[in-house]
Tab-separated table of C-alpha atoms and ligand atoms in Angstrom:
chain	number	residue	atom	x	y	z
A	390	UNK	CA	7.703	-15.178	3.321
A	391	UNK	CA	4.266	-16.050	4.686
A	392	UNK	CA	4.087	-13.230	7.239
A	393	UNK	CA	1.115	-13.044	9.599
A	394	UNK	CA	0.494	-10.205	12.063
A	395	UNK	CA	-1.053	-11.349	15.345
A	396	UNK	CA	-2.229	-8.582	17.682
A	397	UNK	CA	-3.145	-9.320	21.277
A	398	UNK	CA	-5.232	-6.868	23.293
A	399	UNK	CA	-5.022	-6.063	27.001
A	400	UNK	CA	-7.194	-8.868	28.329
A	401	UNK	CA	-5.485	-11.438	26.075
A	402	UNK	CA	-2.218	-10.661	27.896
A	403	UNK	CA	-3.913	-9.676	31.176
A	404	UNK	CA	-2.444	-12.482	33.333
A	405	UNK	CA	0.503	-14.861	33.196
A	406	UNK	CA	-1.912	-17.708	32.412
A	407	UNK	CA	-3.241	-15.783	29.425
A	408	UNK	CA	0.268	-14.992	28.228
A	409	UNK	CA	1.053	-18.713	28.315
A	410	UNK	CA	-2.097	-19.355	26.309
A	411	UNK	CA	-1.344	-16.827	23.597
A	412	UNK	CA	2.243	-18.093	23.348
A	413	UNK	CA	0.687	-21.429	22.328
A	414	UNK	CA	-1.456	-19.656	19.726
A	415	UNK	CA	1.695	-18.039	18.274
A	416	UNK	CA	3.518	-21.383	18.194
A	417	UNK	CA	0.483	-22.883	16.407
A	418	UNK	CA	0.910	-20.416	13.518
A	419	UNK	CA	4.632	-21.099	13.355
A	420	UNK	CA	3.918	-24.803	13.034
A	421	UNK	CA	1.565	-24.068	10.136
A	422	UNK	CA	4.455	-22.444	8.260
A	423	UNK	CA	3.648	-18.806	9.021
A	424	UNK	CA	6.211	-16.231	10.102
A	425	UNK	CA	4.365	-14.453	12.930
A	426	UNK	CA	4.975	-10.812	13.807
A	427	UNK	CA	3.317	-10.261	17.179
A	428	UNK	CA	1.966	-6.875	18.273
A	429	UNK	CA	0.982	-6.585	21.899
A	430	UNK	CA	-0.957	-4.171	24.020
A	431	UNK	CA	-0.247	-3.617	27.717
A	432	UNK	CA	-1.726	-6.006	30.308
A	433	UNK	CA	-5.316	-4.907	30.931
A	434	UNK	CA	-5.676	-2.045	33.397
A	435	UNK	CA	-2.007	-1.063	33.085
A	436	UNK	CA	-2.448	1.916	30.728
A	437	UNK	CA	-5.359	3.258	32.806
A	438	UNK	CA	-3.219	2.995	35.899
A	439	UNK	CA	-0.343	4.898	34.267
A	440	UNK	CA	-2.741	7.635	33.119
A	441	UNK	CA	-4.075	7.903	36.688
A	442	UNK	CA	-0.516	8.238	37.971
A	443	UNK	CA	0.222	11.031	35.486
A	444	UNK	CA	-2.878	12.907	36.664
A	445	UNK	CA	-1.915	12.504	40.301
A	446	UNK	CA	1.467	14.082	39.564
A	447	UNK	CA	0.072	16.945	37.505
A	448	UNK	CA	-3.095	17.920	35.628
A	449	UNK	CA	-0.934	19.466	32.952
A	450	UNK	CA	1.606	16.653	32.633
A	451	UNK	CA	4.070	17.423	29.867
A	452	UNK	CA	2.651	15.681	26.726
A	453	UNK	CA	6.002	14.195	25.756
A	454	UNK	CA	6.609	12.775	29.263
A	455	UNK	CA	3.013	11.548	29.302
A	456	UNK	CA	3.715	9.365	26.247
A	457	UNK	CA	6.917	7.986	27.788
A	458	UNK	CA	4.891	7.007	30.830
A	459	UNK	CA	1.730	5.571	29.265
A	460	UNK	CA	3.617	3.550	26.647
A	461	UNK	CA	5.505	1.717	29.389
A	462	UNK	CA	2.883	-1.009	29.874
A	463	UNK	CA	3.589	-2.514	26.460
A	464	UNK	CA	7.245	-3.103	27.372
A	465	UNK	CA	6.219	-5.479	30.154
A	466	UNK	CA	3.781	-7.589	28.127
A	467	UNK	CA	6.140	-7.838	25.131
A	468	UNK	CA	9.043	-9.115	27.195
A	469	UNK	CA	6.784	-11.599	29.002
A	470	UNK	CA	5.555	-13.002	25.657
A	471	UNK	CA	9.104	-13.254	24.275
A	472	UNK	CA	10.238	-14.846	27.538
A	473	UNK	CA	7.499	-17.460	27.362
A	474	UNK	CA	8.293	-18.281	23.729
A	475	UNK	CA	11.973	-18.675	24.667
A	476	UNK	CA	10.879	-20.990	27.472
A	477	UNK	CA	8.987	-23.109	24.925
A	478	UNK	CA	12.161	-23.383	22.835
A	479	UNK	CA	11.452	-20.670	20.246
A	480	UNK	CA	13.681	-17.789	19.211
A	481	UNK	CA	11.872	-14.584	20.145
A	482	UNK	CA	12.726	-10.988	21.051
A	483	UNK	CA	10.793	-7.883	22.047
A	484	UNK	CA	11.045	-4.566	20.164
A	485	UNK	CA	9.904	-1.186	21.419
A	486	UNK	CA	8.667	1.274	18.795
A	487	UNK	CA	11.853	3.403	18.971
A	488	UNK	CA	14.113	0.395	18.439
A	489	UNK	CA	12.621	-0.544	15.051
A	490	UNK	CA	11.916	2.412	14.596
A	491	UNK	CA	8.212	3.017	13.983
A	492	UNK	CA	7.959	6.624	12.829
A	493	UNK	CA	4.946	8.761	13.659
A	494	UNK	CA	3.699	12.284	13.138
A	495	UNK	CA	1.074	14.432	14.844
A	496	UNK	CA	0.330	15.452	18.411
A	497	UNK	CA	1.554	13.456	21.389
A	498	UNK	CA	-1.122	10.978	22.536
A	499	UNK	CA	-2.778	11.076	19.082
A	500	UNK	CA	0.079	10.341	16.696
A	501	UNK	CA	-0.231	8.361	13.470
A	502	UNK	CA	2.268	5.888	12.053
A	503	UNK	CA	3.911	7.136	8.855
A	504	UNK	CA	6.692	4.602	8.319
A	505	UNK	CA	8.078	1.384	9.780
A	506	UNK	CA	11.718	0.410	9.138
A	507	UNK	CA	11.720	-3.191	8.013
A	508	UNK	CA	15.303	-4.455	7.896
A	509	UNK	CA	15.871	-5.565	11.515
A	510	UNK	CA	12.527	-7.352	11.731
A	511	UNK	CA	12.835	-9.043	8.333
A	512	UNK	CA	16.377	-10.214	9.139
A	513	UNK	CA	15.117	-11.644	12.414
A	514	UNK	CA	12.219	-13.423	10.700
A	515	UNK	CA	14.683	-14.948	8.214
A	516	UNK	CA	16.615	-16.368	11.175
A	517	UNK	CA	13.419	-18.047	12.373
A	518	UNK	CA	12.740	-15.590	15.219
A	519	UNK	CA	9.387	-14.291	16.402
A	520	UNK	CA	9.513	-10.505	16.857
A	521	UNK	CA	7.214	-9.147	19.566
A	522	UNK	CA	6.489	-5.506	18.771
A	523	UNK	CA	5.115	-3.044	21.309
A	524	UNK	CA	1.798	-1.684	20.096
A	525	UNK	CA	0.520	1.829	20.794
A	526	UNK	CA	3.927	3.542	20.507
A	527	UNK	CA	6.254	5.143	18.007
A	528	UNK	CA	8.885	7.797	17.599
A	529	UNK	CA	8.555	11.365	16.291
A	530	UNK	CA	10.971	13.576	14.371
A	531	UNK	CA	12.316	14.964	17.683
A	532	UNK	CA	13.324	11.429	18.673
A	533	UNK	CA	10.665	11.337	21.383
A	534	UNK	CA	8.301	8.454	22.156
A	535	UNK	CA	4.745	9.009	20.953
A	536	UNK	CA	1.491	7.119	21.472
A	537	UNK	CA	-1.331	6.459	19.043
A	538	UNK	CA	-4.506	7.185	21.022
A	539	UNK	CA	-6.386	4.758	23.279
A	540	UNK	CA	-6.697	1.343	21.715
A	541	UNK	CA	-3.796	2.301	19.427
A	542	UNK	CA	-2.238	-1.175	19.288
A	543	UNK	CA	-4.849	-1.951	16.658
A	544	UNK	CA	-3.288	0.722	14.448
A	545	UNK	CA	0.205	-0.653	15.165
A	546	UNK	CA	-0.938	-4.091	13.974
A	547	UNK	CA	-2.543	-2.791	10.804
A	548	UNK	CA	0.460	-0.663	9.875
A	549	UNK	CA	2.772	-3.640	10.528
A	550	UNK	CA	0.569	-5.688	8.166
A	551	UNK	CA	0.966	-2.934	5.569
A	552	UNK	CA	4.723	-2.386	5.834
A	553	UNK	CA	5.683	-6.059	6.218
A	554	UNK	CA	3.211	-7.082	3.486
A	555	UNK	CA	1.536	-9.645	5.737
A	556	UNK	CA	-0.734	-12.304	4.263
A	557	UNK	CA	-3.088	-11.904	7.224
A	558	UNK	CA	-3.752	-9.554	10.143
A	559	UNK	CA	-5.556	-11.056	13.100
A	560	UNK	CA	-6.764	-8.981	16.045
A	561	UNK	CA	-7.143	-11.245	19.076
A	562	UNK	CA	-9.423	-9.860	21.780
A	563	UNK	CA	-11.747	-10.882	24.632
A	564	UNK	CA	-14.914	-11.273	22.521
A	565	UNK	CA	-15.441	-13.594	19.565
A	566	UNK	CA	-15.556	-10.833	16.966
A	567	UNK	CA	-17.505	-7.718	16.088
A	568	UNK	CA	-21.109	-8.033	17.245
A	569	UNK	CA	-24.292	-6.224	16.241
A	570	UNK	CA	-23.853	-4.314	19.505
A	571	UNK	CA	-21.638	-4.687	22.601
A	572	UNK	CA	-22.128	-8.355	23.652
A	573	UNK	CA	-21.088	-7.485	27.189
A	574	UNK	CA	-24.097	-5.163	27.523
A	575	UNK	CA	-26.773	-6.743	25.326
A	576	UNK	CA	-27.056	-10.507	25.646
A	577	UNK	CA	-28.741	-11.203	22.319
A	578	UNK	CA	-26.102	-9.321	20.292
A	579	UNK	CA	-25.081	-11.451	17.316
A	580	UNK	CA	-21.618	-12.000	15.906
A	581	UNK	CA	-21.179	-10.385	12.478
A	582	UNK	CA	-19.409	-12.674	9.972
A	583	UNK	CA	-18.226	-9.934	7.640
A	584	UNK	CA	-18.407	-6.146	7.821
A	585	UNK	CA	-17.212	-3.377	5.496
A	586	UNK	CA	-14.501	-0.889	6.472
A	587	UNK	CA	-17.067	1.915	6.214
A	588	UNK	CA	-19.522	0.278	8.600
A	589	UNK	CA	-16.779	-0.746	11.030
A	590	UNK	CA	-15.362	2.775	10.981
A	591	UNK	CA	-18.761	4.240	11.871
A	592	UNK	CA	-19.420	1.592	14.530
A	593	UNK	CA	-16.011	2.199	16.109
A	594	UNK	CA	-16.201	6.007	15.916
A	595	UNK	CA	-19.675	5.904	17.439
A	596	UNK	CA	-18.572	3.881	20.456
A	597	UNK	CA	-17.831	0.209	19.608
A	598	UNK	CA	-14.560	-0.142	21.505
A	599	UNK	CA	-13.646	-3.436	19.839
A	600	UNK	CA	-11.553	-1.660	17.155
A	601	UNK	CA	-9.813	1.710	17.294
A	602	UNK	CA	-11.383	4.005	14.632
A	603	UNK	CA	-8.031	5.277	13.296
A	604	UNK	CA	-6.876	1.729	12.739
A	605	UNK	CA	-9.888	1.081	10.504
A	606	UNK	CA	-9.083	4.189	8.470
A	607	UNK	CA	-5.534	2.855	8.042
A	608	UNK	CA	-6.885	-0.560	7.034
A	609	UNK	CA	-9.293	0.946	4.525
A	610	UNK	CA	-6.685	3.196	2.924
A	611	UNK	CA	-4.260	0.303	2.575
A	612	UNK	CA	-6.841	-2.405	1.778
A	613	UNK	CA	-5.750	-4.615	4.693
A	614	UNK	CA	-8.279	-7.336	5.481
A	615	UNK	CA	-8.640	-7.855	9.213
A	616	UNK	CA	-9.946	-10.767	11.211
A	617	UNK	CA	-11.169	-10.067	14.747
A	618	UNK	CA	-11.395	-13.121	16.969
A	619	UNK	CA	-11.148	-14.400	20.512
A	620	UNK	CA	-7.912	-15.477	22.152
A	621	UNK	CA	-9.960	-17.383	24.732
A	622	UNK	CA	-12.024	-19.724	22.515
A	623	UNK	CA	-11.200	-21.228	19.138
A	624	UNK	CA	-14.068	-19.971	16.966
A	625	UNK	CA	-14.390	-18.093	13.689
A	626	UNK	CA	-14.417	-14.346	14.183
A	627	UNK	CA	-15.387	-11.345	12.055
A	628	UNK	CA	-13.781	-10.326	8.794
A	629	UNK	CA	-13.421	-6.598	8.089
A	630	UNK	CA	-13.036	-6.036	4.361
A	631	UNK	CA	-14.075	-3.920	1.379
A	632	UNK	CA	-17.769	-3.545	0.552
A	633	UNK	CA	-17.436	-5.405	-2.744
A	634	UNK	CA	-16.594	-8.635	-0.898
A	635	UNK	CA	-19.865	-8.605	1.016
A	636	UNK	CA	-23.161	-10.056	-0.075
A	637	UNK	CA	-25.785	-9.365	2.552
A	638	UNK	CA	-29.347	-8.163	2.730
A	639	UNK	CA	-29.109	-6.491	6.141
A	640	UNK	CA	-30.212	-2.833	6.154
A	641	UNK	CA	-28.625	-2.144	9.511
A	642	UNK	CA	-25.389	-3.898	10.432
A	643	UNK	CA	-25.008	-2.741	14.009
A	644	UNK	CA	-25.784	-0.354	16.855
A	645	UNK	CA	-23.229	1.647	18.816
A	646	UNK	CA	-23.487	3.994	21.747
A	647	UNK	CA	-21.287	6.485	23.520
A	648	UNK	CA	-21.500	7.197	27.224
A	649	UNK	CA	-19.279	10.220	27.675
A	650	UNK	CA	-21.159	12.979	25.857
A	651	UNK	CA	-22.327	16.309	27.241
A	652	UNK	CA	-24.955	18.576	25.738
A	653	UNK	CA	-24.537	22.356	25.760
A	654	UNK	CA	-27.387	24.738	24.910
A	655	UNK	CA	-27.125	28.481	24.427
A	656	UNK	CA	-30.508	30.119	24.834
A	657	UNK	CA	-31.358	33.432	23.219
A	658	UNK	CA	-28.242	33.881	21.111
A	659	UNK	CA	-28.231	37.163	19.172
A	660	UNK	CA	-28.705	35.890	15.617
A	661	UNK	CA	-26.485	37.277	12.856
A	662	UNK	CA	-24.419	35.819	10.015
A	663	UNK	CA	-21.294	34.130	11.361
A	664	UNK	CA	-22.625	33.605	14.880
A	665	UNK	CA	-22.076	29.817	14.814
A	666	UNK	CA	-18.497	30.338	13.639
A	667	UNK	CA	-17.877	32.812	16.493
A	668	UNK	CA	-19.129	30.247	19.017
A	669	UNK	CA	-17.128	27.339	17.659
A	670	UNK	CA	-13.835	29.066	16.776
A	671	UNK	CA	-12.418	29.160	20.334
A	672	UNK	CA	-13.503	25.543	20.873
A	673	UNK	CA	-11.691	24.471	17.736
A	674	UNK	CA	-8.599	26.476	18.740
A	675	UNK	CA	-8.575	24.525	22.002
A	676	UNK	CA	-8.876	21.112	20.281
A	677	UNK	CA	-12.427	20.603	21.567
A	678	UNK	CA	-14.311	18.417	19.153
A	679	UNK	CA	-17.925	19.462	18.573
A	680	UNK	CA	-20.082	16.545	17.513
A	681	UNK	CA	-23.829	17.026	16.993
A	682	UNK	CA	-25.183	20.554	16.349
A	683	UNK	CA	-28.729	21.921	16.100
A	684	UNK	CA	-29.731	25.517	15.659
A	685	UNK	CA	-33.362	26.496	15.864
A	686	UNK	CA	-34.775	28.812	13.229
A	687	UNK	CA	-35.084	32.141	14.907
A	688	UNK	CA	-38.777	32.963	15.322
A	689	UNK	CA	-38.361	36.744	15.502
A	690	UNK	CA	-35.262	36.946	13.302
A	691	UNK	CA	-33.267	38.285	16.280
A	692	UNK	CA	-32.630	35.421	18.660
A	693	UNK	CA	-31.971	31.716	18.278
A	694	UNK	CA	-31.137	28.705	20.473
A	695	UNK	CA	-28.103	26.580	19.662
A	696	UNK	CA	-27.390	23.091	21.011
A	697	UNK	CA	-24.269	21.002	20.514
A	698	UNK	CA	-22.519	18.025	22.038
A	699	UNK	CA	-18.917	17.508	23.127
A	700	UNK	CA	-17.012	14.910	25.156
A	701	UNK	CA	-17.922	15.299	28.825
A	702	UNK	CA	-14.255	15.693	29.791
A	703	UNK	CA	-14.219	18.922	27.729
A	704	UNK	CA	-17.288	20.392	29.430
A	705	UNK	CA	-15.651	22.646	32.033
A	706	UNK	CA	-13.218	24.068	29.476
A	707	UNK	CA	-16.076	24.624	27.002
A	708	UNK	CA	-18.192	26.474	29.588
A	709	UNK	CA	-15.260	28.758	30.408
A	710	UNK	CA	-14.525	29.474	26.737
A	711	UNK	CA	-18.153	30.346	25.999
A	712	UNK	CA	-18.513	32.545	29.040
A	713	UNK	CA	-15.440	34.594	28.225
A	714	UNK	CA	-16.238	34.843	24.486
A	715	UNK	CA	-16.898	38.562	23.889
A	716	UNK	CA	-17.930	37.981	20.250
A	717	UNK	CA	-21.266	36.399	21.234
A	718	UNK	CA	-24.168	37.323	23.454
A	719	UNK	CA	-26.827	34.987	24.822
A	720	UNK	CA	-29.335	34.842	27.664
A	721	UNK	CA	-28.610	31.498	29.250
A	722	UNK	CA	-26.212	28.521	29.117
A	723	UNK	CA	-27.572	25.058	29.970
A	724	UNK	CA	-25.451	21.916	30.207
A	725	UNK	CA	-26.460	18.272	30.582
A	726	UNK	CA	-24.083	15.364	31.241
A	727	UNK	CA	-26.790	12.720	31.463
A	728	UNK	CA	-26.956	12.145	27.741
A	729	UNK	CA	-25.864	9.349	25.463
A	730	UNK	CA	-25.665	8.974	21.713
A	731	UNK	CA	-27.178	5.854	20.169
A	732	UNK	CA	-26.495	5.170	16.489
A	733	UNK	CA	-27.661	2.657	13.914
A	734	UNK	CA	-25.165	1.879	11.164
A	735	UNK	CA	-25.515	0.112	7.821
A	736	UNK	CA	-24.687	0.671	4.159
A	737	UNK	CA	-28.094	-0.866	3.382
A	738	UNK	CA	-29.837	2.343	4.508
A	739	UNK	CA	-28.525	4.172	1.413
A	740	UNK	CA	-30.967	2.314	-0.801
A	741	UNK	CA	-33.754	1.724	1.721
A	742	UNK	CA	-36.356	4.384	2.413
A	743	UNK	CA	-38.063	4.682	5.798
A	744	UNK	CA	-35.137	3.737	8.067
A	745	UNK	CA	-35.259	7.048	9.959
A	746	UNK	CA	-38.998	6.696	10.506
A	747	UNK	CA	-38.585	3.128	11.795
A	748	UNK	CA	-35.861	4.231	14.204
A	749	UNK	CA	-37.874	7.145	15.615
A	750	UNK	CA	-41.050	5.061	15.822
A	751	UNK	CA	-39.292	2.245	17.703
A	752	UNK	CA	-37.937	4.752	20.240
A	753	UNK	CA	-41.277	6.541	20.550
A	754	UNK	CA	-43.022	3.242	21.345
A	755	UNK	CA	-40.680	2.899	24.319
A	756	UNK	CA	-41.349	6.479	25.374
A	757	UNK	CA	-37.790	7.543	24.685
A	758	UNK	CA	-37.402	11.233	23.944
A	759	UNK	CA	-34.954	12.250	21.207
A	760	UNK	CA	-32.916	15.349	22.115
A	761	UNK	CA	-30.697	15.804	19.037
A	762	UNK	CA	-30.442	13.981	15.699
A	763	UNK	CA	-27.570	13.688	13.247
A	764	UNK	CA	-27.250	11.598	10.109
A	765	UNK	CA	-24.771	10.608	7.443
A	766	UNK	CA	-25.134	8.356	4.415
A	767	UNK	CA	-24.741	5.166	6.446
A	768	UNK	CA	-25.693	6.095	10.012
A	769	UNK	CA	-28.387	7.799	12.073
A	770	UNK	CA	-27.515	9.016	15.565
A	771	UNK	CA	-29.843	10.250	18.272
A	772	UNK	CA	-29.028	11.840	21.582
A	773	UNK	CA	-31.156	10.506	24.442
A	774	UNK	CA	-31.150	10.474	28.220
A	775	UNK	CA	-28.450	8.140	29.564
A	776	UNK	CA	-30.881	6.081	31.598
A	777	UNK	CA	-32.595	4.914	28.394
A	778	UNK	CA	-29.515	3.485	26.617
A	779	UNK	CA	-30.203	-0.236	27.096
A	780	UNK	CA	-33.921	0.177	26.431
A	781	UNK	CA	-33.166	2.051	23.195
A	782	UNK	CA	-30.560	-0.439	21.959
A	783	UNK	CA	-32.862	-3.382	22.668
A	784	UNK	CA	-35.774	-1.725	20.856
A	785	UNK	CA	-33.632	-0.911	17.804
A	786	UNK	CA	-31.976	-4.328	17.809
A	787	UNK	CA	-35.423	-5.868	17.594
A	788	UNK	CA	-36.825	-3.375	15.075
A	789	UNK	CA	-34.018	-4.045	12.588
A	790	UNK	CA	-34.049	-7.805	13.268
A	791	UNK	CA	-30.410	-7.889	14.323
A	792	UNK	CA	-30.996	-10.811	16.670
A	793	UNK	CA	-32.148	-13.003	13.772
B	1139	LIG	P1	-8.598	-5.319	23.576
B	1139	LIG	O1	-8.034	-5.105	24.928
B	1139	LIG	O2	-8.481	-6.750	23.105
B	1139	LIG	O3	-8.091	-4.347	22.569
B	1139	LIG	P2	-11.023	-3.801	23.896
B	1139	LIG	O4	-11.477	-3.717	25.320
B	1139	LIG	O5	-10.329	-2.630	23.329
B	1139	LIG	O6	-10.163	-5.120	23.712
B	1139	LIG	O7	-12.283	-4.148	22.954
B	1139	LIG	C1	-13.081	-5.281	23.224
B	1139	LIG	C2	-14.354	-4.855	23.919
B	1139	LIG	O8	-15.137	-4.066	23.022
B	1139	LIG	C3	-15.282	-5.994	24.276
B	1139	LIG	O9	-14.954	-6.532	25.534
B	1139	LIG	C4	-16.668	-5.382	24.234
B	1139	LIG	O10	-17.203	-5.120	25.512
B	1139	LIG	C5	-16.450	-4.035	23.523
B	1139	LIG	N1	-17.396	-3.813	22.422
B	1139	LIG	C6	-18.146	-2.683	22.249
B	1139	LIG	N2	-18.916	-2.782	21.163
B	1139	LIG	C7	-18.662	-4.001	20.605
B	1139	LIG	C8	-19.161	-4.672	19.446
B	1139	LIG	N3	-20.058	-4.125	18.626
B	1139	LIG	N4	-18.677	-5.917	19.187
B	1139	LIG	C9	-17.755	-6.484	19.987
B	1139	LIG	N5	-17.257	-5.898	21.105
B	1139	LIG	C10	-17.695	-4.666	21.408
B	1140	LIG	N1	-2.547	-0.089	25.988
B	1140	LIG	C1	-3.156	0.934	25.149
B	1140	LIG	C2	-4.523	1.343	25.713
B	1140	LIG	O1	-4.955	0.804	26.721
B	1140	LIG	C3	-3.255	0.531	23.718
B	1140	LIG	C4	-4.226	-0.593	23.406
B	1140	LIG	O2	-4.779	-1.229	24.290
B	1140	LIG	O3	-4.426	-0.864	22.210
B	1140	LIG	O4	-5.142	2.211	25.171
B	1141	LIG	MG1	-8.663	-2.386	22.084
């Protein structure tokens, strides 16, 4: 069977007109001899609205009930797509995650797909039907609905491609593919024809919302090639594939930024072996993810300053945990929410000296102060003041000739 997985994101199913349009796209694949399995997200804005509702009921909404609530948007879009296909004369039916079932493990709101039962869907495909599967949701071992993290329909699509052995997996979205940087913020961003899993994973983890990071990990582990393209215009998109398939001379493939970081600095921390562990242990126990870390060398061997970044939504909790931590002593605690992390990403930097210098120099020329730096083999991230984000991205885009 020539199975193809077609995933439609929130804006692609955002209105009835758009649903009619994507139904035609699905029919187009059927006419070409494919057996489409459709994965849909909720209509745009719907999941945000459900999350807002949960918060207005309670700030500590039961995690299991939270997933029942926030997964509800997908039910609406899936039935509308199936309904439209029926209207056009095609056999189609919606499936919620629990009906298939799609099995998951892990915490509510951040679960991962472990297995997808195939029989019902395969039987339906054999009868000529088009299954419309709800993205973003699954079922855990307690028989409760789970969700896969924001943007999690991408992961649903990739795992469907894996379990149903699809020939292709296409992610339809509101932009024409993966760009060198967010095309909705920087006008001269360029569409990338082909990008490696590793680069896409870094770009997504460092803020490029176009693909959910977990979904790229799933794709890489299972060697699923992905095509990201627009459901609005018929143009070639971006292929995400293994490094070996890519011939390119670009040092830097793209630039990402995050806008929800907060910087925490502890001044005058009593320096002793294990101090960093004592600071971070309670944060880790409370599922607070620490991102960038810098510790100054203590000048007098007694005191040091330590800076780290976290998600801004974790700031209040972090402040409380540090203040009540009896295992550490420090003189002052400073926090800053007006920070943003800008990162350049590219496998080409492994073999190219001087990339760090060029990045810092380009920012210095624009008078942009770097607050914290972190690097890995294929990315360099800097923390800067939020007001400088666009200026920094433009300068780096130009420096690494990404608009060419
Ligand atoms: P969907 O609802 O289809 O899943 P998302 O909103 O999750 O779509 O992702 C698409 C959005 O990602 C685009 O509208 C764009 O603003 C944003 N984006 C951020 N960085 C990039 C990038 N490097 N390339 C393409 N889009 C990006
Ligand atoms: N509807 C979910 C969200 O908004 C899943 C997705 O869009 O992929 O996060
Ligand atoms: Mg998305």
